Short mmCIF file of N, CA and C in Angstrom, two decimals:
data_model
loop_
_atom_site.label_atom_id
_atom_site.label_comp_id
_atom_site.label_asym_id
_atom_site.label_seq_id
_atom_site.Cartn_x
_atom_site.Cartn_y
_atom_site.Cartn_z
N UNK A 11 -4.75 28.21 4.69
CA UNK A 11 -5.21 27.23 4.80
C UNK A 11 -6.83 26.87 4.15
N UNK A 12 -7.52 27.76 4.68
CA UNK A 12 -8.67 27.70 4.50
C UNK A 12 -9.08 28.45 3.06
N UNK A 13 -7.89 29.31 2.36
CA UNK A 13 -8.62 29.77 1.19
C UNK A 13 -7.88 28.46 0.05
N UNK A 14 -7.26 27.75 0.67
CA UNK A 14 -6.18 26.74 -0.53
C UNK A 14 -7.75 25.70 -0.29
N UNK A 15 -8.34 25.29 0.53
CA UNK A 15 -9.58 24.53 0.64
C UNK A 15 -10.64 25.14 0.11
N UNK A 16 -10.89 26.41 -0.33
CA UNK A 16 -11.73 26.97 -0.80
C UNK A 16 -11.37 26.84 -3.01
N UNK A 17 -10.29 26.95 -2.69
CA UNK A 17 -10.34 27.18 -3.44
C UNK A 17 -10.29 25.90 -4.87
N UNK A 18 -9.77 24.39 -3.68
CA UNK A 18 -9.88 23.29 -4.14
C UNK A 18 -11.34 22.98 -4.21
N UNK A 19 -11.85 23.30 -3.59
CA UNK A 19 -13.73 22.94 -3.53
C UNK A 19 -14.36 23.73 -5.02
N UNK A 20 -13.68 24.68 -4.95
CA UNK A 20 -14.46 25.23 -6.27
C UNK A 20 -13.66 24.44 -7.50
N UNK A 21 -12.47 24.04 -7.77
CA UNK A 21 -11.84 23.25 -8.67
C UNK A 21 -12.79 22.04 -8.80
N UNK A 22 -13.20 21.67 -7.85
CA UNK A 22 -13.91 20.31 -7.99
C UNK A 22 -15.54 20.26 -8.47
N UNK A 23 -16.00 21.54 -7.80
CA UNK A 23 -16.89 22.01 -8.76
C UNK A 23 -17.11 22.43 -9.82
N UNK A 24 -16.02 23.10 -10.56
CA UNK A 24 -15.99 23.41 -11.78
C UNK A 24 -15.73 22.37 -12.67
N UNK A 25 -14.65 21.18 -12.27
CA UNK A 25 -14.67 19.67 -12.91
C UNK A 25 -16.03 19.03 -13.21
N UNK A 26 -16.66 19.07 -12.21
CA UNK A 26 -17.89 18.47 -12.03
C UNK A 26 -18.78 19.02 -13.06
N UNK A 27 -18.98 20.26 -13.04
CA UNK A 27 -19.64 21.04 -13.91
C UNK A 27 -19.21 20.51 -15.28
N UNK A 28 -18.31 20.91 -15.96
CA UNK A 28 -18.01 20.64 -16.98
C UNK A 28 -17.34 19.26 -17.71
N UNK A 29 -17.88 18.41 -16.27
CA UNK A 29 -17.58 17.43 -16.67
C UNK A 29 -16.39 16.55 -17.25
N UNK A 30 -14.97 17.24 -16.22
CA UNK A 30 -13.58 16.99 -16.16
C UNK A 30 -12.83 16.13 -15.74
N UNK A 31 -12.99 14.65 -15.49
CA UNK A 31 -12.72 13.89 -15.05
C UNK A 31 -10.87 13.72 -14.73
N UNK A 32 -10.61 14.15 -15.20
CA UNK A 32 -8.77 13.99 -15.01
C UNK A 32 -8.68 15.59 -14.62
N UNK A 33 -9.67 16.58 -14.34
CA UNK A 33 -8.99 17.96 -13.22
C UNK A 33 -9.89 18.05 -11.90
N UNK A 34 -10.56 16.91 -11.97
CA UNK A 34 -11.39 16.57 -10.95
C UNK A 34 -10.25 15.45 -10.16
N UNK A 35 -9.86 15.01 -11.04
CA UNK A 35 -8.79 13.93 -9.98
C UNK A 35 -7.52 14.40 -9.45
N UNK A 36 -7.12 15.58 -10.35
CA UNK A 36 -5.90 16.60 -9.63
C UNK A 36 -6.29 17.04 -8.23
N UNK A 37 -7.48 17.89 -8.54
CA UNK A 37 -8.28 18.53 -7.36
C UNK A 37 -8.32 17.60 -6.43
N UNK A 38 -8.58 16.41 -6.87
CA UNK A 38 -8.82 15.24 -5.28
C UNK A 38 -7.46 15.21 -4.66
N UNK A 39 -6.29 14.79 -5.40
CA UNK A 39 -5.40 14.73 -4.60
C UNK A 39 -4.75 16.39 -3.92
N UNK A 40 -5.12 17.37 -4.70
CA UNK A 40 -4.63 18.77 -4.30
C UNK A 40 -5.62 18.38 -2.66
N UNK A 41 -6.96 18.26 -2.51
CA UNK A 41 -7.11 18.27 -1.67
C UNK A 41 -6.69 17.32 -0.52
N UNK A 42 -6.54 16.22 -0.98
CA UNK A 42 -5.70 15.01 -0.20
C UNK A 42 -4.80 15.72 0.61
N UNK A 43 -3.68 16.45 -0.34
CA UNK A 43 -2.59 17.19 0.21
C UNK A 43 -3.04 17.85 1.71
N UNK A 44 -3.76 18.75 1.21
CA UNK A 44 -4.32 20.19 2.20
C UNK A 44 -4.72 19.79 3.39
N UNK A 45 -5.92 18.58 3.13
CA UNK A 45 -6.87 17.66 4.22
C UNK A 45 -5.22 16.90 5.30
N UNK A 46 -4.08 16.66 4.85
CA UNK A 46 -2.89 15.86 4.99
C UNK A 46 -2.03 16.86 6.40
N UNK A 47 -2.10 18.23 5.96
CA UNK A 47 -1.11 18.56 6.43
C UNK A 47 -1.72 19.49 7.55
N UNK A 48 -0.52 20.35 7.90
CA UNK A 48 -1.08 20.94 9.53
C UNK A 48 -0.69 20.02 10.16
N UNK A 49 -0.86 20.59 11.91
CA UNK A 49 -0.28 19.77 12.90
C UNK A 49 -1.39 18.75 12.92
N UNK A 50 -2.49 18.80 13.07
CA UNK A 50 -3.96 17.68 13.16
C UNK A 50 -4.25 17.40 11.92
N UNK A 51 -3.58 16.23 10.94
CA UNK A 51 -4.20 16.26 10.04
C UNK A 51 -5.33 15.38 10.01
N UNK A 52 -6.38 15.68 9.03
CA UNK A 52 -7.84 15.04 8.65
C UNK A 52 -7.64 13.72 7.89
N UNK A 53 -7.17 12.71 8.45
CA UNK A 53 -7.32 11.72 8.77
C UNK A 53 -8.09 11.04 7.19
N UNK A 54 -9.54 11.19 7.94
CA UNK A 54 -10.41 10.26 7.40
C UNK A 54 -10.55 11.34 6.00
N UNK A 55 -10.47 12.69 5.80
CA UNK A 55 -10.86 13.53 4.49
C UNK A 55 -9.85 12.92 3.47
N UNK A 56 -8.19 13.10 4.27
CA UNK A 56 -7.80 13.31 2.92
C UNK A 56 -7.30 11.55 2.34
N UNK A 57 -7.55 10.58 3.36
CA UNK A 57 -7.74 9.49 2.72
C UNK A 57 -8.70 9.15 1.62
N UNK A 58 -9.79 9.66 1.76
CA UNK A 58 -10.96 9.37 1.41
C UNK A 58 -10.65 10.48 -0.46
N UNK A 59 -10.39 11.22 -0.26
CA UNK A 59 -9.83 12.00 -1.56
C UNK A 59 -8.68 11.38 -1.94
N UNK A 60 -7.32 10.90 -1.44
CA UNK A 60 -6.57 10.47 -2.55
C UNK A 60 -7.01 9.08 -2.66
N UNK A 61 -7.60 8.60 -2.37
CA UNK A 61 -8.14 7.31 -2.84
C UNK A 61 -9.29 7.19 -3.87
N UNK A 62 -10.28 8.26 -3.88
CA UNK A 62 -10.78 8.72 -4.78
C UNK A 62 -10.12 9.23 -6.23
N UNK A 63 -8.98 9.82 -5.97
CA UNK A 63 -8.06 10.18 -6.85
C UNK A 63 -6.72 9.41 -7.53
N UNK A 64 -6.52 8.31 -7.01
CA UNK A 64 -6.21 7.02 -7.24
C UNK A 64 -7.19 6.03 -8.43
N UNK A 65 -8.48 6.13 -7.32
CA UNK A 65 -9.46 5.41 -8.54
C UNK A 65 -9.43 6.13 -9.96
N UNK A 66 -9.49 6.96 -9.69
CA UNK A 66 -9.91 7.85 -10.90
C UNK A 66 -8.53 8.08 -11.91
N UNK A 67 -7.62 8.09 -11.14
CA UNK A 67 -6.43 7.82 -12.14
C UNK A 67 -5.84 6.24 -12.73
N UNK A 68 -6.25 5.25 -12.01
CA UNK A 68 -6.53 3.79 -12.78
C UNK A 68 -7.31 3.97 -13.76
N UNK A 69 -8.50 4.42 -13.75
CA UNK A 69 -9.33 4.87 -14.64
C UNK A 69 -8.96 5.09 -15.81
N UNK A 70 -8.66 6.13 -15.65
CA UNK A 70 -8.38 6.63 -16.75
C UNK A 70 -7.14 6.80 -17.27
N UNK A 71 -6.11 6.42 -16.53
CA UNK A 71 -4.87 5.55 -17.00
C UNK A 71 -3.72 6.89 -16.77
N UNK A 72 -4.40 7.79 -16.04
CA UNK A 72 -3.23 8.84 -15.32
C UNK A 72 -2.41 8.35 -14.34
N UNK A 73 -1.14 7.98 -15.62
CA UNK A 73 -0.38 7.15 -14.51
C UNK A 73 0.49 8.20 -13.47
N UNK A 74 1.09 9.30 -13.56
CA UNK A 74 1.49 10.23 -13.27
C UNK A 74 0.90 10.76 -11.68
N UNK A 75 -0.21 10.89 -11.73
CA UNK A 75 -1.12 11.23 -11.10
C UNK A 75 -1.78 10.44 -9.94
N UNK A 76 -1.68 8.83 -10.29
CA UNK A 76 -1.44 7.65 -9.25
C UNK A 76 -0.16 7.43 -8.72
N UNK A 77 0.75 7.70 -9.30
CA UNK A 77 2.23 7.38 -8.27
C UNK A 77 1.69 9.03 -7.38
N UNK A 78 1.42 9.90 -7.36
CA UNK A 78 1.46 11.18 -6.55
C UNK A 78 0.76 10.90 -5.74
N UNK A 79 -0.20 10.55 -5.95
CA UNK A 79 -1.34 10.37 -4.83
C UNK A 79 -0.91 9.06 -4.13
N UNK A 80 -0.32 8.21 -3.96
CA UNK A 80 -0.08 6.90 -3.70
C UNK A 80 0.46 7.52 -2.25
N UNK A 81 1.80 8.05 -3.45
CA UNK A 81 2.88 8.99 -2.28
C UNK A 81 2.34 9.65 -1.31
N UNK A 82 0.86 10.56 -1.51
CA UNK A 82 0.35 10.89 -0.70
C UNK A 82 0.24 10.36 0.44
N UNK A 83 -0.93 9.28 0.56
CA UNK A 83 -1.24 8.24 1.20
C UNK A 83 -0.23 7.80 1.97
N UNK A 84 1.10 7.46 0.86
CA UNK A 84 1.89 6.85 2.31
C UNK A 84 2.56 8.02 3.33
N UNK A 85 2.94 9.66 2.75
CA UNK A 85 2.89 10.08 3.79
C UNK A 85 2.16 10.56 4.92
N UNK A 86 0.75 10.27 4.64
CA UNK A 86 -0.30 10.73 5.45
C UNK A 86 -0.51 8.88 6.46
N UNK A 87 0.19 8.24 6.31
CA UNK A 87 0.11 7.28 6.61
C UNK A 87 0.80 6.74 7.64
N UNK A 88 2.40 7.41 7.53
CA UNK A 88 3.83 7.52 7.89
C UNK A 88 3.20 8.62 9.00
N UNK A 89 2.95 9.69 9.13
CA UNK A 89 2.48 10.46 9.54
C UNK A 89 2.13 10.03 11.33
N UNK A 90 1.03 8.96 10.57
CA UNK A 90 -0.25 8.86 11.75
C UNK A 90 0.41 7.78 12.38
N UNK A 91 1.42 7.12 11.86
CA UNK A 91 1.99 5.73 12.42
C UNK A 91 1.05 4.59 12.33
N UNK A 92 0.77 4.71 10.87
CA UNK A 92 0.15 3.16 10.14
C UNK A 92 1.38 2.84 9.59
N UNK A 93 2.65 2.03 10.37
CA UNK A 93 3.49 1.65 9.09
C UNK A 93 3.16 0.89 7.76
N UNK A 94 2.35 -0.37 8.22
CA UNK A 94 1.80 -1.19 7.00
C UNK A 94 1.40 -0.58 5.69
N UNK A 95 0.59 0.10 6.16
CA UNK A 95 -0.49 1.29 5.11
C UNK A 95 1.04 2.05 4.55
N UNK A 96 1.53 2.44 4.96
CA UNK A 96 2.70 3.38 4.46
C UNK A 96 3.18 3.09 3.70
N UNK A 97 4.40 1.72 3.59
CA UNK A 97 4.91 0.65 3.15
C UNK A 97 4.25 0.48 1.92
N UNK A 98 3.01 0.16 1.86
CA UNK A 98 2.33 -0.09 0.79
C UNK A 98 2.21 0.60 -0.37
N UNK A 99 1.59 2.06 -0.01
CA UNK A 99 1.53 3.00 -0.95
C UNK A 99 2.61 3.45 -1.02
N UNK A 100 3.59 3.58 -0.23
CA UNK A 100 4.86 3.46 -0.55
C UNK A 100 5.76 2.96 -2.32
N UNK A 101 5.67 2.18 -1.78
CA UNK A 101 6.03 0.47 -2.46
C UNK A 101 5.38 0.80 -4.03
N UNK A 102 4.31 1.23 -4.14
CA UNK A 102 3.69 1.28 -5.23
C UNK A 102 3.84 2.90 -5.79
N UNK A 103 3.79 3.76 -5.13
CA UNK A 103 4.64 4.93 -5.59
C UNK A 103 5.83 4.65 -6.41
N UNK A 104 6.53 3.97 -5.73
CA UNK A 104 8.15 4.16 -6.10
C UNK A 104 8.59 3.38 -7.03
N UNK A 105 7.16 2.01 -7.51
CA UNK A 105 7.70 1.12 -8.59
C UNK A 105 6.47 2.46 -9.65
N UNK A 106 5.79 3.03 -10.08
CA UNK A 106 5.12 3.78 -10.92
C UNK A 106 6.36 4.95 -10.87
N UNK A 107 7.32 5.28 -10.38
CA UNK A 107 7.69 6.92 -9.99
C UNK A 107 9.35 6.31 -11.24
N UNK A 108 9.70 5.01 -10.12
CA UNK A 108 10.56 4.68 -10.72
C UNK A 108 10.44 4.27 -12.99
N UNK A 109 8.85 3.46 -12.69
CA UNK A 109 8.65 3.12 -14.16
C UNK A 109 8.78 4.50 -14.77
N UNK A 110 8.56 5.46 -14.48
CA UNK A 110 8.29 6.36 -15.55
C UNK A 110 9.49 7.52 -15.37
N UNK A 111 10.40 7.46 -14.65
CA UNK A 111 11.60 7.53 -14.91
C UNK A 111 11.33 9.32 -14.27
N UNK A 112 10.55 9.65 -13.25
CA UNK A 112 10.35 10.67 -12.50
C UNK A 112 11.23 10.82 -11.24
N UNK A 113 12.40 11.36 -11.97
CA UNK A 113 14.04 11.68 -10.33
C UNK A 113 13.44 12.39 -9.30
N UNK A 114 12.53 13.67 -9.72
CA UNK A 114 12.36 14.56 -8.73
C UNK A 114 11.53 13.96 -7.63
N UNK A 115 9.94 13.27 -8.07
CA UNK A 115 8.92 12.10 -7.34
C UNK A 115 10.32 11.12 -6.51
N UNK A 116 11.01 10.88 -6.85
CA UNK A 116 11.68 9.63 -6.65
C UNK A 116 12.23 9.52 -5.79
N UNK A 117 13.01 10.96 -5.73
CA UNK A 117 13.53 11.19 -4.32
C UNK A 117 12.81 11.60 -3.34
N UNK A 118 11.97 12.41 -3.52
CA UNK A 118 10.55 12.42 -2.27
C UNK A 118 10.42 11.07 -1.64
N UNK A 119 9.93 10.46 -2.10
CA UNK A 119 9.81 9.12 -2.13
C UNK A 119 10.60 8.05 -1.00
N UNK A 120 11.85 8.12 -1.83
CA UNK A 120 13.53 7.60 -1.20
C UNK A 120 13.27 8.24 0.44
N UNK A 121 12.98 9.85 0.32
CA UNK A 121 13.13 10.36 1.73
C UNK A 121 11.89 10.09 2.62
N UNK A 122 10.85 9.37 2.38
CA UNK A 122 10.09 9.03 3.06
C UNK A 122 10.95 7.50 3.42
N UNK A 123 10.83 7.19 2.42
CA UNK A 123 11.67 5.60 3.68
C UNK A 123 12.45 5.72 4.64
N UNK A 124 13.43 6.71 4.44
CA UNK A 124 14.09 7.17 5.58
C UNK A 124 13.42 7.47 6.58
N UNK A 125 12.37 8.62 6.18
CA UNK A 125 11.73 8.85 7.44
C UNK A 125 10.78 7.99 8.28
N UNK A 126 10.73 6.69 7.34
CA UNK A 126 10.22 5.42 8.29
C UNK A 126 11.38 5.04 9.23
N UNK A 127 12.23 4.80 8.49
CA UNK A 127 13.50 4.40 8.87
C UNK A 127 13.63 2.97 9.34
N UNK A 128 14.35 2.00 9.82
CA UNK A 128 14.46 0.48 9.45
C UNK A 128 14.47 -0.13 8.63
N UNK A 129 13.60 -1.30 8.85
CA UNK A 129 13.39 -2.67 7.80
C UNK A 129 12.32 -1.67 6.70
N UNK A 130 12.30 -1.88 5.05
CA UNK A 130 11.23 -1.44 4.40
C UNK A 130 10.91 -2.57 4.07
N UNK A 131 9.96 -3.00 3.75
CA UNK A 131 9.28 -4.59 2.65
C UNK A 131 9.08 -4.35 1.91
N UNK A 132 9.41 -5.09 0.36
CA UNK A 132 8.99 -4.81 -0.64
C UNK A 132 8.05 -5.55 -0.79
N UNK A 133 7.25 -6.05 -1.25
CA UNK A 133 6.13 -6.64 -1.68
C UNK A 133 6.56 -7.56 -2.74
N UNK A 134 6.49 -8.97 -2.55
CA UNK A 134 6.85 -10.13 -3.53
C UNK A 134 6.98 -9.45 -5.03
N UNK A 135 6.17 -9.73 -5.45
CA UNK A 135 6.48 -9.50 -7.00
C UNK A 135 7.29 -8.17 -7.51
N UNK A 136 7.46 -7.25 -6.85
CA UNK A 136 8.86 -6.37 -7.00
C UNK A 136 9.67 -6.45 -6.92
N UNK A 137 10.06 -7.59 -7.76
CA UNK A 137 12.12 -8.08 -7.52
C UNK A 137 12.53 -6.56 -8.31
N UNK A 138 11.82 -6.38 -8.99
CA UNK A 138 13.06 -5.40 -10.19
C UNK A 138 13.19 -3.97 -9.00
N UNK A 139 12.07 -3.76 -8.28
CA UNK A 139 11.69 -2.12 -7.33
C UNK A 139 12.55 -2.77 -5.89
N UNK A 140 13.12 -4.19 -5.41
CA UNK A 140 13.69 -4.55 -4.62
C UNK A 140 15.04 -4.58 -4.87
N UNK A 141 15.29 -4.90 -6.32
CA UNK A 141 16.96 -4.70 -6.76
C UNK A 141 17.11 -2.97 -6.71
N UNK A 142 16.10 -2.48 -6.94
CA UNK A 142 16.66 -0.69 -6.94
C UNK A 142 16.85 -0.25 -5.64
N UNK A 143 15.78 -0.65 -4.83
CA UNK A 143 16.05 0.24 -3.42
C UNK A 143 17.45 -0.36 -2.61
N UNK A 144 17.53 -2.15 -3.35
CA UNK A 144 18.86 -2.48 -2.25
C UNK A 144 20.01 -1.77 -2.73
N UNK A 145 20.30 -1.40 -4.38
CA UNK A 145 20.53 -0.95 -4.42
C UNK A 145 20.94 0.80 -4.20
N UNK A 146 20.39 1.50 -4.03
CA UNK A 146 19.91 3.04 -3.42
C UNK A 146 20.08 2.93 -2.33
N UNK A 147 19.91 2.32 -1.36
CA UNK A 147 19.86 2.39 -0.10
C UNK A 147 20.83 1.50 0.51
N UNK A 148 21.97 1.41 -0.40
CA UNK A 148 23.07 0.30 0.27
C UNK A 148 23.90 0.93 1.13
N UNK A 149 24.50 2.16 0.99
CA UNK A 149 25.26 2.24 2.23
C UNK A 149 24.86 3.21 3.00
N UNK A 150 23.55 3.12 3.28
CA UNK A 150 22.89 3.99 4.47
C UNK A 150 22.26 2.74 5.69
N UNK A 151 22.56 3.37 6.83
CA UNK A 151 22.98 2.32 8.16
C UNK A 151 21.19 2.18 8.95
N UNK A 152 20.52 3.45 8.70
CA UNK A 152 19.39 3.68 8.89
C UNK A 152 18.44 2.99 8.92
N UNK A 153 18.51 2.32 7.01
CA UNK A 153 17.46 1.79 6.38
C UNK A 153 18.16 0.59 6.06
N UNK A 154 16.96 -0.61 6.09
CA UNK A 154 17.03 -2.35 5.20
C UNK A 154 16.13 -2.32 4.41
N UNK A 155 16.40 -2.97 3.50
CA UNK A 155 15.18 -3.47 2.33
C UNK A 155 15.28 -4.97 2.27
N UNK A 156 14.25 -5.11 2.31
CA UNK A 156 13.95 -5.99 2.38
C UNK A 156 13.01 -6.44 1.51
N UNK A 157 12.76 -8.12 0.79
CA UNK A 157 11.74 -8.82 0.13
C UNK A 157 11.27 -9.67 0.34
N UNK A 158 10.00 -9.22 0.83
CA UNK A 158 8.82 -10.25 0.98
C UNK A 158 8.41 -11.27 -0.14
N UNK A 159 9.11 -12.45 -0.31
CA UNK A 159 8.83 -13.52 -1.22
C UNK A 159 7.30 -14.29 -0.88
N UNK A 160 7.20 -13.90 -0.30
CA UNK A 160 5.45 -15.02 0.22
C UNK A 160 4.31 -14.56 -0.89
N UNK A 161 4.29 -16.09 -0.85
CA UNK A 161 3.02 -16.00 -2.16
C UNK A 161 1.43 -15.90 -1.14
N UNK A 162 0.65 -15.06 -1.35
CA UNK A 162 -0.65 -15.18 -0.22
C UNK A 162 0.05 -15.04 0.92
N UNK A 163 -1.09 -15.33 1.70
CA UNK A 163 -1.18 -15.19 2.84
C UNK A 163 -0.60 -16.05 3.73
N UNK A 164 -0.11 -16.09 4.98
CA UNK A 164 0.68 -16.72 6.36
C UNK A 164 -0.06 -18.26 6.18
N UNK A 165 -0.13 -18.85 6.18
CA UNK A 165 -0.70 -20.68 6.72
C UNK A 165 -1.15 -20.24 8.29
N UNK A 166 -2.66 -20.60 8.56
CA UNK A 166 -2.96 -19.81 9.50
C UNK A 166 -2.96 -21.22 10.54
N UNK A 167 -2.55 -20.43 12.02
CA UNK A 167 -2.73 -21.88 13.01
C UNK A 167 -3.84 -22.89 12.74
N UNK A 168 -3.32 -24.09 12.95
CA UNK A 168 -4.45 -24.65 13.42
C UNK A 168 -4.65 -25.01 14.42
N UNK A 169 -6.07 -26.18 15.49
CA UNK A 169 -5.67 -26.57 16.64
C UNK A 169 -4.52 -27.57 16.41
N UNK A 170 -4.42 -28.19 17.73
CA UNK A 170 -3.53 -28.87 18.24
C UNK A 170 -3.43 -29.86 17.35
N UNK A 171 -2.61 -31.08 16.64
CA UNK A 171 -3.12 -32.32 16.22
C UNK A 171 -3.58 -33.12 17.26
N UNK A 172 -4.78 -34.12 16.61
CA UNK A 172 -5.22 -35.03 17.30
C UNK A 172 -5.14 -36.56 16.61
N UNK A 173 -4.54 -36.75 17.20
CA UNK A 173 -4.66 -38.43 16.86
C UNK A 173 -5.79 -39.05 15.95
N UNK A 174 -5.66 -39.52 14.67
CA UNK A 174 -7.33 -40.20 14.21
C UNK A 174 -7.62 -41.01 15.44
N UNK A 175 -8.97 -41.34 15.27
CA UNK A 175 -9.89 -42.10 15.84
C UNK A 175 -10.00 -43.49 15.62
N UNK A 176 -9.78 -43.56 14.20
CA UNK A 176 -10.84 -44.87 13.50
C UNK A 176 -9.78 -46.13 14.09
N UNK A 177 -8.83 -46.23 14.19
CA UNK A 177 -8.06 -47.16 14.81
C UNK A 177 -9.02 -48.02 16.06
N UNK A 178 -9.07 -47.31 16.89
CA UNK A 178 -9.82 -47.74 18.08
C UNK A 178 -11.10 -48.12 17.59
N UNK A 179 -11.22 -47.31 16.91
CA UNK A 179 -13.02 -47.49 16.64
C UNK A 179 -12.94 -48.55 16.27
N UNK A 180 -12.88 -48.53 14.90
CA UNK A 180 -12.67 -50.05 14.74
C UNK A 180 -12.03 -51.29 15.64
N UNK A 181 -11.33 -51.18 16.32
CA UNK A 181 -11.05 -52.14 17.36
C UNK A 181 -12.63 -52.86 18.31
N UNK A 182 -12.63 -51.61 18.66
CA UNK A 182 -14.33 -51.60 19.79
C UNK A 182 -15.16 -52.28 18.97
N UNK A 183 -15.59 -51.93 17.41
CA UNK A 183 -16.63 -52.69 16.63
C UNK A 183 -16.21 -54.45 16.49
N UNK A 184 -14.81 -54.42 16.50
CA UNK A 184 -14.81 -56.07 16.45
C UNK A 184 -14.70 -56.32 17.48
N UNK A 185 -14.56 -55.84 18.91
CA UNK A 185 -14.99 -56.87 20.16
C UNK A 185 -16.38 -56.39 20.34
N UNK A 186 -16.81 -55.63 20.04
CA UNK A 186 -18.49 -56.12 20.39
C UNK A 186 -19.15 -56.78 19.02
N UNK A 187 -18.69 -57.13 18.32
CA UNK A 187 -19.58 -57.63 17.33
C UNK A 187 -19.73 -59.34 17.02
N UNK A 188 -20.42 -59.75 17.08
CA UNK A 188 -20.70 -61.22 17.58
C UNK A 188 -20.23 -62.05 16.60
N UNK A 189 -19.21 -63.07 17.42
CA UNK A 189 -19.06 -63.88 16.58
C UNK A 189 -19.31 -64.78 15.86
N UNK A 190 -18.47 -64.73 14.08
CA UNK A 190 -19.67 -66.10 13.34
C UNK A 190 -18.93 -67.06 13.60
N UNK A 191 -17.89 -67.94 14.59
CA UNK A 191 -17.59 -69.12 14.73
C UNK A 191 -18.55 -70.14 15.34
#
């Protein structure tokens, strides 16, 4: 593991020195992979490396790297028990992998859904992804694909309804006002 980390640091240094942003992004993803492995993953380091790789990949238009970095984030969050973040990153990764027709990595991502087990929620704007996953997992009893069609966040609960006081207020004002007769 130490040798891999040293090689990754060297790759990052070379990429920075030669202003090779693409190579730097790939090295960051690799750094995230290394930090997320082992019995006790370094979650903060792995997440920071993956997120930096995602940001660079988005900026440079490196869609395969973007998808693989999001898949790495999904794996990391699944391993540490953060289901919501795992689903978020996994949905994004699968959407990209499906769109780019990357069957090997798509299979890996689908394996992550199986590892999560239970219901997998696909965000609302991804109707095509929902249909694809629903078809793909149709015969599996351990995974249920759900489509979240809500737009925006759920409404916040307000305080219990209070009746308006205007009518009573008008009556009190009318009763206390001097009569003009």
